[in-house]
Every structure is written in C-alpha cells, then in structure tokens.
C-alpha cells in the first residue's frame, strides 16, 4: 500500500467503476493490497505500446473531483512463455485503482526528522570509528589529551570519510529521483536509515504513484546502484 492512501472500500470501488466503464471495457477486477487491478480493453482503438496512450487514458479516467486515483500501468502479473501455468504477456494496459496517497502524519514527520538527524550523527560516528584502531592516531590523541592540547585533528581526518559516505548516498537518491521523474513516477521525501556499521545504510523513498511498466521499475531500481558505484570509484 506504499503508493496508496489506505485500503479501498466497496463504496469507493463502485464509484470508481462508474468512472472507468465509459473508457475501459472491464474483463476482470482483482482486489490487491491498497486497491484493485482492473484488466480489460480500452474502449477507443489505441496502441498500448506508447506512453502517450497511457497518459491519454489516465487523463480520461481521472476527472476533477474524483475520489479515487486510476493509474494506467503495464500488467504486473508475472508472465513467461516457457511456463504454461503463468498467464501470457498482456498487450492491453491495466488500471490500478487506489485512494489518493495520504499526507505525512505528525508522528511520521517527527520520526523522519529524527531518522535524518540520527543518520548524520551515525555517519560522523562511523567516520570517527574508522581511525579507532589506528595506532598512530590513537597515540597522537593520547598525547594531546595528556597535554590538554587540541584534539580537533581527529575531525579533520573523519570529515572527508563522512563526506564520502554522504556523497555516495546523496548521488544514489538524486539518480533515483531523476529516474522516477523521467518515467512519470511521483515520489515522496526520502527517509534516511542510520547505521553505526556503515553510517547510512540506505535511503527509503516512498512511491506516490505506481511505475507504468517494468522498464520504469527497472530504471528506478538500477539507476541509483550504477550512479552510486560510479561516485564511490571517483571518491
């Protein structure tokens, strides 16, 4: 239910069906978490192989004031020509009927802020920990502590490491947002997940609309890994 505003009830589904039927001949409606997957055929004779077709159909299915969201996507059902137990590749688009995504609650916003702050602190702690077993650094630190001298040199060593970890994660998130925008997928604000072992273990981003096809899902999944790998090599 990550792209939805909650579970779709029977009343909302009945209203959605009245909106869909003039534009889409319904063959079956499958109830899934967060809404319905509607399979059938567009009433107009259009080619389902272009993004323009998806956008045009979605525009017709989402009139102003509609209480539900109707996303036109590629059929998510698995398909394999070599496996007779799986359905064949669908040529027509399907409609994913959901409620509009809800806004972030006050508790969620507080947890998001806490997670982001914790990520910055854990990244710095990870960078400092990289030098915990370095004999020369520890010896210098002990000498500075005995002489009540400046121990700020430790941060001078750790900050480049912390910056490198943050840069890799930031580049991954930028690539993910760019891939989502190119493919017409709406996303929410990123949520940083702290880790004392790695500084920031990941950045979770909520999808606020479903990917229209497998290519879009592939792009959103692969782009961050490739860009992050490239940035890590440069650093």
PDB file of C-alpha atoms in Angstrom:
ATOM      1  CA  UNK A   1       0.000   0.000   0.000  1.00  0.00           C
ATOM      2  CA  UNK A   2       3.019   2.301  -0.350  1.00  0.00           C
ATOM      3  CA  UNK A   3       1.511   4.208  -3.290  1.00  0.00           C
ATOM      4  CA  UNK A   4      -1.970   4.452  -1.808  1.00  0.00           C
ATOM      5  CA  UNK A   5      -3.781   6.383   0.874  1.00  0.00           C
ATOM      6  CA  UNK A   6      -5.209   3.261   2.513  1.00  0.00           C
ATOM      7  CA  UNK A   7      -7.458   0.314   1.762  1.00  0.00           C
ATOM      8  CA  UNK A   8     -10.120   0.845  -0.907  1.00  0.00           C
ATOM      9  CA  UNK A   9     -13.653   0.020   0.264  1.00  0.00           C
ATOM     10  CA  UNK A  10     -16.570  -1.381  -1.705  1.00  0.00           C
ATOM     11  CA  UNK A  11     -18.276   2.007  -1.961  1.00  0.00           C
ATOM     12  CA  UNK A  12     -15.162   3.691  -3.384  1.00  0.00           C
ATOM     13  CA  UNK A  13     -14.738   0.793  -5.817  1.00  0.00           C
ATOM     14  CA  UNK A  14     -18.334   1.143  -7.036  1.00  0.00           C
ATOM     15  CA  UNK A  15     -17.795   4.867  -7.662  1.00  0.00           C
ATOM     16  CA  UNK A  16     -14.504   4.163  -9.428  1.00  0.00           C
ATOM     17  CA  UNK A  17     -16.158   1.562 -11.663  1.00  0.00           C
ATOM     18  CA  UNK A  18     -18.703   4.114 -12.873  1.00  0.00           C
ATOM     19  CA  UNK A  19     -15.838   6.403 -13.885  1.00  0.00           C
ATOM     20  CA  UNK A  20     -13.846   3.662 -15.600  1.00  0.00           C
ATOM     21  CA  UNK A  21     -16.547   1.847 -17.621  1.00  0.00           C
ATOM     22  CA  UNK A  22     -17.167   4.585 -20.243  1.00  0.00           C
ATOM     23  CA  UNK A  23     -13.469   4.459 -21.210  1.00  0.00           C
ATOM     24  CA  UNK A  24     -12.414   0.893 -20.426  1.00  0.00           C
ATOM     25  CA  UNK A  25     -14.233  -2.392 -21.036  1.00  0.00           C
ATOM     26  CA  UNK A  26     -13.671  -4.315 -17.793  1.00  0.00           C
ATOM     27  CA  UNK A  27     -12.887  -8.016 -18.135  1.00  0.00           C
ATOM     28  CA  UNK A  28     -11.956  -8.684 -14.514  1.00  0.00           C
ATOM     29  CA  UNK A  29     -11.143  -6.773 -11.332  1.00  0.00           C
ATOM     30  CA  UNK A  30      -8.623  -8.248  -8.907  1.00  0.00           C
ATOM     31  CA  UNK A  31      -8.568  -6.980  -5.339  1.00  0.00           C
ATOM     32  CA  UNK A  32      -4.984  -6.347  -4.217  1.00  0.00           C
ATOM     33  CA  UNK A  33      -3.474  -4.593  -1.165  1.00  0.00           C
ATOM     34  CA  UNK A  34      -4.475  -0.955  -1.367  1.00  0.00           C
ATOM     35  CA  UNK A  35      -6.981  -1.202  -4.217  1.00  0.00           C
ATOM     36  CA  UNK A  36      -7.939  -3.069  -7.399  1.00  0.00           C
ATOM     37  CA  UNK A  37      -6.141  -4.179 -10.557  1.00  0.00           C
ATOM     38  CA  UNK A  38      -8.628  -3.824 -13.428  1.00  0.00           C
ATOM     39  CA  UNK A  39      -7.952  -5.786 -16.613  1.00  0.00           C
ATOM     40  CA  UNK A  40      -9.758  -5.271 -19.876  1.00  0.00           C
ATOM     41  CA  UNK A  41      -9.571  -3.307 -23.109  1.00  0.00           C
ATOM     42  CA  UNK A  42      -9.691   0.447 -23.780  1.00  0.00           C
ATOM     43  CA  UNK A  43     -12.943   1.446 -25.458  1.00  0.00           C
ATOM     44  CA  UNK A  44     -11.062   3.504 -28.037  1.00  0.00           C
ATOM     45  CA  UNK A  45      -8.883   1.667 -30.530  1.00  0.00           C
ATOM     46  CA  UNK A  46      -5.453   2.797 -29.292  1.00  0.00           C
ATOM     47  CA  UNK A  47      -1.997   1.263 -29.206  1.00  0.00           C
ATOM     48  CA  UNK A  48      -0.974   0.379 -25.647  1.00  0.00           C
ATOM     49  CA  UNK A  49       2.721   0.412 -26.506  1.00  0.00           C
ATOM     50  CA  UNK A  50       3.301   4.144 -26.080  1.00  0.00           C
ATOM     51  CA  UNK A  51       3.489   6.320 -23.002  1.00  0.00           C
ATOM     52  CA  UNK A  52       1.201   8.844 -24.754  1.00  0.00           C
ATOM     53  CA  UNK A  53      -1.565   6.254 -24.790  1.00  0.00           C
ATOM     54  CA  UNK A  54      -1.146   5.604 -21.077  1.00  0.00           C
ATOM     55  CA  UNK A  55      -1.186   9.343 -20.319  1.00  0.00           C
ATOM     56  CA  UNK A  56      -4.237   9.971 -22.508  1.00  0.00           C
ATOM     57  CA  UNK A  57      -6.211   7.138 -20.931  1.00  0.00           C
ATOM     58  CA  UNK A  58      -5.171   8.188 -17.423  1.00  0.00           C
ATOM     59  CA  UNK A  59      -6.350  11.734 -18.132  1.00  0.00           C
ATOM     60  CA  UNK A  60      -9.788  10.466 -19.167  1.00  0.00           C
ATOM     61  CA  UNK A  61     -10.028   8.230 -16.115  1.00  0.00           C
ATOM     62  CA  UNK A  62      -9.153  10.941 -13.577  1.00  0.00           C
ATOM     63  CA  UNK A  63     -11.698  13.762 -13.926  1.00  0.00           C
ATOM     64  CA  UNK A  64     -11.584  16.669 -11.443  1.00  0.00           C
ATOM     65  CA  UNK A  65     -13.157  15.833  -8.104  1.00  0.00           C
ATOM     66  CA  UNK A  66     -12.726  12.065  -8.482  1.00  0.00           C
ATOM     67  CA  UNK A  67     -12.318  10.433  -5.054  1.00  0.00           C
ATOM     68  CA  UNK A  68     -10.058   7.644  -6.325  1.00  0.00           C
ATOM     69  CA  UNK A  69      -6.860   7.552  -8.376  1.00  0.00           C
ATOM     70  CA  UNK A  70      -6.778   5.474 -11.566  1.00  0.00           C
ATOM     71  CA  UNK A  71      -3.214   4.739 -12.696  1.00  0.00           C
ATOM     72  CA  UNK A  72      -2.705   3.182 -16.138  1.00  0.00           C
ATOM     73  CA  UNK A  73       0.150   0.682 -15.916  1.00  0.00           C
ATOM     74  CA  UNK A  74       1.558  -2.424 -17.542  1.00  0.00           C
ATOM     75  CA  UNK A  75       0.012  -5.626 -16.213  1.00  0.00           C
ATOM     76  CA  UNK A  76       2.066  -6.582 -13.111  1.00  0.00           C
ATOM     77  CA  UNK A  77       1.094 -10.266 -13.357  1.00  0.00           C
ATOM     78  CA  UNK A  78       4.148 -12.487 -13.979  1.00  0.00           C
ATOM     79  CA  UNK A  79       4.415 -13.939 -17.443  1.00  0.00           C
ATOM     80  CA  UNK A  80       6.722 -16.479 -19.004  1.00  0.00           C
ATOM     81  CA  UNK A  81       6.246 -18.073 -22.388  1.00  0.00           C
ATOM     82  CA  UNK A  82       8.083 -21.181 -21.170  1.00  0.00           C
ATOM     83  CA  UNK A  83       5.773 -21.727 -18.187  1.00  0.00           C
ATOM     84  CA  UNK A  84       2.216 -22.789 -19.157  1.00  0.00           C
ATOM     85  CA  UNK A  85       0.954 -22.130 -15.610  1.00  0.00           C
ATOM     86  CA  UNK A  86       1.604 -18.393 -15.921  1.00  0.00           C
ATOM     87  CA  UNK A  87      -0.601 -16.040 -17.952  1.00  0.00           C
ATOM     88  CA  UNK A  88       0.717 -14.792 -21.305  1.00  0.00           C
ATOM     89  CA  UNK A  89       2.105 -11.292 -21.694  1.00  0.00           C
ATOM     90  CA  UNK A  90      -0.780  -8.821 -21.657  1.00  0.00           C
ATOM     91  CA  UNK A  91      -0.939  -6.389 -24.579  1.00  0.00           C
ATOM     92  CA  UNK A  92      -3.507  -4.061 -23.050  1.00  0.00           C
ATOM     93  CA  UNK A  93      -2.735  -1.760 -20.137  1.00  0.00           C
ATOM     94  CA  UNK A  94      -4.397  -2.346 -16.792  1.00  0.00           C
ATOM     95  CA  UNK A  95      -5.795   0.162 -14.315  1.00  0.00           C
ATOM     96  CA  UNK A  96      -4.636   0.328 -10.714  1.00  0.00           C
ATOM     97  CA  UNK A  97      -7.454   1.858  -8.648  1.00  0.00           C
ATOM     98  CA  UNK A  98      -6.402   3.348  -5.295  1.00  0.00           C
ATOM     99  CA  UNK A  99      -7.210   6.100  -2.861  1.00  0.00           C
ATOM    100  CA  UNK A 100      -5.029   9.237  -3.104  1.00  0.00           C
ATOM    101  CA  UNK A 101      -1.779   8.955  -1.119  1.00  0.00           C
ATOM    102  CA  UNK A 102      -2.175  10.466   2.332  1.00  0.00           C
ATOM    103  CA  UNK A 103      -0.041  13.267   3.709  1.00  0.00           C
ATOM    104  CA  UNK A 104       2.692  12.502   6.216  1.00  0.00           C
ATOM    105  CA  UNK A 105       1.271  12.480   9.759  1.00  0.00           C
ATOM    106  CA  UNK A 106       2.784  14.494  12.609  1.00  0.00           C
ATOM    107  CA  UNK A 107       4.284  11.339  14.118  1.00  0.00           C
ATOM    108  CA  UNK A 108       5.734  10.278  10.756  1.00  0.00           C
ATOM    109  CA  UNK A 109       7.219  13.753  10.251  1.00  0.00           C
ATOM    110  CA  UNK A 110       8.817  13.620  13.706  1.00  0.00           C
ATOM    111  CA  UNK A 111      10.245  10.156  13.028  1.00  0.00           C
ATOM    112  CA  UNK A 112      11.531  11.335   9.640  1.00  0.00           C
ATOM    113  CA  UNK A 113      13.330  14.293  11.264  1.00  0.00           C
ATOM    114  CA  UNK A 114      14.766  12.048  13.983  1.00  0.00           C
ATOM    115  CA  UNK A 115      15.927   9.482  11.433  1.00  0.00           C
ATOM    116  CA  UNK A 116      17.594  12.176   9.309  1.00  0.00           C
ATOM    117  CA  UNK A 117      19.417  13.679  12.309  1.00  0.00           C
ATOM    118  CA  UNK A 118      20.449  10.211  13.501  1.00  0.00           C
ATOM    119  CA  UNK A 119      21.839   9.469  10.037  1.00  0.00           C
ATOM    120  CA  UNK A 120      24.128  12.493  10.126  1.00  0.00           C
ATOM    121  CA  UNK A 121      25.351  11.565  13.617  1.00  0.00           C
ATOM    122  CA  UNK A 122      25.838   7.884  12.742  1.00  0.00           C
ATOM    123  CA  UNK A 123      27.781   8.853   9.613  1.00  0.00           C
ATOM    124  CA  UNK A 124      30.111  11.006  11.688  1.00  0.00           C
ATOM    125  CA  UNK A 125      30.429   8.228  14.293  1.00  0.00           C
ATOM    126  CA  UNK A 126      31.282   5.738  11.544  1.00  0.00           C
ATOM    127  CA  UNK A 127      33.944   8.093  10.148  1.00  0.00           C
ATOM    128  CA  UNK A 128      35.489   8.546  13.603  1.00  0.00           C
ATOM    129  CA  UNK A 129      35.401   4.797  14.175  1.00  0.00           C
ATOM    130  CA  UNK A 130      37.489   4.241  11.056  1.00  0.00           C
ATOM    131  CA  UNK A 131      40.503   5.572  12.989  1.00  0.00           C
ATOM    132  CA  UNK A 132      39.771   3.868  16.335  1.00  0.00           C
ATOM    133  CA  UNK A 133      42.256   1.040  15.643  1.00  0.00           C
ATOM    134  CA  UNK A 134      44.918   3.207  14.004  1.00  0.00           C
ATOM    135  CA  UNK A 135      47.939   3.138  16.402  1.00  0.00           C
ATOM    136  CA  UNK A 136      49.459   6.430  15.247  1.00  0.00           C
ATOM    137  CA  UNK A 137      46.147   8.291  15.503  1.00  0.00           C
ATOM    138  CA  UNK A 138      45.395   6.849  18.942  1.00  0.00           C
ATOM    139  CA  UNK A 139      48.906   7.663  20.168  1.00  0.00           C
ATOM    140  CA  UNK A 140      48.620  11.225  18.942  1.00  0.00           C
ATOM    141  CA  UNK A 141      45.199  11.513  20.553  1.00  0.00           C
ATOM    142  CA  UNK A 142      46.528  10.238  23.905  1.00  0.00           C
ATOM    143  CA  UNK A 143      49.428  12.700  23.793  1.00  0.00           C
ATOM    144  CA  UNK A 144      47.060  15.576  23.024  1.00  0.00           C
ATOM    145  CA  UNK A 145      44.752  14.550  25.864  1.00  0.00           C
ATOM    146  CA  UNK A 146      47.628  14.379  28.374  1.00  0.00           C
ATOM    147  CA  UNK A 147      48.907  17.772  27.326  1.00  0.00           C
ATOM    148  CA  UNK A 148      45.363  19.159  27.233  1.00  0.00           C
ATOM    149  CA  UNK A 149      46.025  20.044  23.627  1.00  0.00           C
ATOM    150  CA  UNK A 150      43.762  20.293  20.621  1.00  0.00           C
ATOM    151  CA  UNK A 151      42.177  17.014  19.550  1.00  0.00           C
ATOM    152  CA  UNK A 152      40.341  18.582  16.630  1.00  0.00           C
ATOM    153  CA  UNK A 153      42.695  16.870  14.190  1.00  0.00           C
ATOM    154  CA  UNK A 154      40.534  13.736  14.583  1.00  0.00           C
ATOM    155  CA  UNK A 155      37.610  15.540  12.971  1.00  0.00           C
ATOM    156  CA  UNK A 156      39.892  16.764  10.189  1.00  0.00           C
ATOM    157  CA  UNK A 157      40.590  13.097   9.437  1.00  0.00           C
ATOM    158  CA  UNK A 158      36.992  11.917   9.838  1.00  0.00           C
ATOM    159  CA  UNK A 159      35.104  14.601   7.922  1.00  0.00           C
ATOM    160  CA  UNK A 160      36.344  13.516   4.442  1.00  0.00           C
ATOM    161  CA  UNK A 161      35.207   9.961   5.206  1.00  0.00           C
ATOM    162  CA  UNK A 162      31.804  11.184   6.392  1.00  0.00           C
ATOM    163  CA  UNK A 163      31.508  13.389   3.324  1.00  0.00           C
ATOM    164  CA  UNK A 164      32.329  10.444   1.054  1.00  0.00           C
ATOM    165  CA  UNK A 165      29.658   8.217   2.628  1.00  0.00           C
ATOM    166  CA  UNK A 166      27.084  11.026   2.427  1.00  0.00           C
ATOM    167  CA  UNK A 167      28.039  11.826  -1.179  1.00  0.00           C
ATOM    168  CA  UNK A 168      27.502   8.231  -2.303  1.00  0.00           C
ATOM    169  CA  UNK A 169      24.067   8.040  -0.668  1.00  0.00           C
ATOM    170  CA  UNK A 170      23.095  11.502  -1.941  1.00  0.00           C
ATOM    171  CA  UNK A 171      24.104  10.603  -5.511  1.00  0.00           C
ATOM    172  CA  UNK A 172      22.030   7.425  -5.311  1.00  0.00           C
ATOM    173  CA  UNK A 173      18.988   9.378  -4.183  1.00  0.00           C
ATOM    174  CA  UNK A 174      19.420  12.006  -6.914  1.00  0.00           C
ATOM    175  CA  UNK A 175      19.622   9.235  -9.509  1.00  0.00           C
ATOM    176  CA  UNK A 176      16.505   7.573  -8.099  1.00  0.00           C
ATOM    177  CA  UNK A 177      14.526  10.825  -8.174  1.00  0.00           C
ATOM    178  CA  UNK A 178      15.716  11.588 -11.715  1.00  0.00           C
ATOM    179  CA  UNK A 179      14.767   8.117 -12.969  1.00  0.00           C
ATOM    180  CA  UNK A 180      11.356   8.405 -11.325  1.00  0.00           C
ATOM    181  CA  UNK A 181      10.718  11.811 -12.886  1.00  0.00           C
ATOM    182  CA  UNK A 182      11.797  10.652 -16.355  1.00  0.00           C
ATOM    183  CA  UNK A 183       9.344   7.741 -16.122  1.00  0.00           C
ATOM    184  CA  UNK A 184       6.487   9.851 -14.730  1.00  0.00           C
ATOM    185  CA  UNK A 185       6.513   8.289 -11.252  1.00  0.00           C
ATOM    186  CA  UNK A 186       5.722  10.515  -8.279  1.00  0.00           C
ATOM    187  CA  UNK A 187       7.824  10.051  -5.152  1.00  0.00           C
ATOM    188  CA  UNK A 188       7.743  11.274  -1.586  1.00  0.00           C
ATOM    189  CA  UNK A 189      10.510  12.747   0.552  1.00  0.00           C
ATOM    190  CA  UNK A 190      13.473  10.435   1.162  1.00  0.00           C
ATOM    191  CA  UNK A 191      13.876   8.844   4.597  1.00  0.00           C
ATOM    192  CA  UNK A 192      17.444   8.206   5.736  1.00  0.00           C
ATOM    193  CA  UNK A 193      18.127   4.980   7.648  1.00  0.00           C
ATOM    194  CA  UNK A 194      21.085   5.334  10.060  1.00  0.00           C
ATOM    195  CA  UNK A 195      23.610   2.586  10.779  1.00  0.00           C
ATOM    196  CA  UNK A 196      26.645   2.594  13.077  1.00  0.00           C
ATOM    197  CA  UNK A 197      28.251  -0.039  10.828  1.00  0.00           C
ATOM    198  CA  UNK A 198      28.010   1.967   7.591  1.00  0.00           C
ATOM    199  CA  UNK A 199      26.917   5.473   8.617  1.00  0.00           C
ATOM    200  CA  UNK A 200      23.808   5.477   6.428  1.00  0.00           C
ATOM    201  CA  UNK A 201      22.671   2.029   5.377  1.00  0.00           C
ATOM    202  CA  UNK A 202      20.040   3.203   2.876  1.00  0.00           C
ATOM    203  CA  UNK A 203      17.591   5.897   1.851  1.00  0.00           C
ATOM    204  CA  UNK A 204      13.950   4.799   1.645  1.00  0.00           C
ATOM    205  CA  UNK A 205      11.755   6.746  -0.768  1.00  0.00           C
ATOM    206  CA  UNK A 206       8.010   6.221  -0.889  1.00  0.00           C
ATOM    207  CA  UNK A 207       6.449   5.884  -4.341  1.00  0.00           C
ATOM    208  CA  UNK A 208       3.308   8.003  -4.565  1.00  0.00           C
ATOM    209  CA  UNK A 209       2.265   6.546  -7.926  1.00  0.00           C
ATOM    210  CA  UNK A 210       2.930   3.090  -9.423  1.00  0.00           C
ATOM    211  CA  UNK A 211       5.577   2.617 -12.145  1.00  0.00           C
ATOM    212  CA  UNK A 212       3.763   2.448 -15.509  1.00  0.00           C
ATOM    213  CA  UNK A 213       5.744  -0.580 -16.730  1.00  0.00           C
ATOM    214  CA  UNK A 214       8.614  -2.921 -15.930  1.00  0.00           C
ATOM    215  CA  UNK A 215      11.129  -0.688 -17.697  1.00  0.00           C
ATOM    216  CA  UNK A 216      10.289   2.194 -15.359  1.00  0.00           C
ATOM    217  CA  UNK A 217      10.613  -0.072 -12.333  1.00  0.00           C
ATOM    218  CA  UNK A 218      13.952  -1.343 -13.657  1.00  0.00           C
ATOM    219  CA  UNK A 219      15.252   2.193 -14.255  1.00  0.00           C
ATOM    220  CA  UNK A 220      14.280   3.339 -10.756  1.00  0.00           C
ATOM    221  CA  UNK A 221      15.955   0.290  -9.215  1.00  0.00           C
ATOM    222  CA  UNK A 222      19.144   0.184 -11.286  1.00  0.00           C
ATOM    223  CA  UNK A 223      19.994   3.888 -11.751  1.00  0.00           C
ATOM    224  CA  UNK A 224      20.876   4.512  -8.059  1.00  0.00           C
ATOM    225  CA  UNK A 225      23.173   1.471  -7.941  1.00  0.00           C
ATOM    226  CA  UNK A 226      25.079   2.475 -11.089  1.00  0.00           C
ATOM    227  CA  UNK A 227      25.456   6.124 -10.089  1.00  0.00           C
ATOM    228  CA  UNK A 228      26.429   5.255  -6.512  1.00  0.00           C
ATOM    229  CA  UNK A 229      29.037   2.806  -7.785  1.00  0.00           C
ATOM    230  CA  UNK A 230      30.457   5.459 -10.122  1.00  0.00           C
ATOM    231  CA  UNK A 231      30.664   8.079  -7.383  1.00  0.00           C
ATOM    232  CA  UNK A 232      32.336   5.606  -4.989  1.00  0.00           C
ATOM    233  CA  UNK A 233      35.020   4.930  -7.624  1.00  0.00           C
ATOM    234  CA  UNK A 234      35.650   8.657  -8.064  1.00  0.00           C
ATOM    235  CA  UNK A 235      35.980   9.177  -4.324  1.00  0.00           C
TER     236      UNK A 235
END
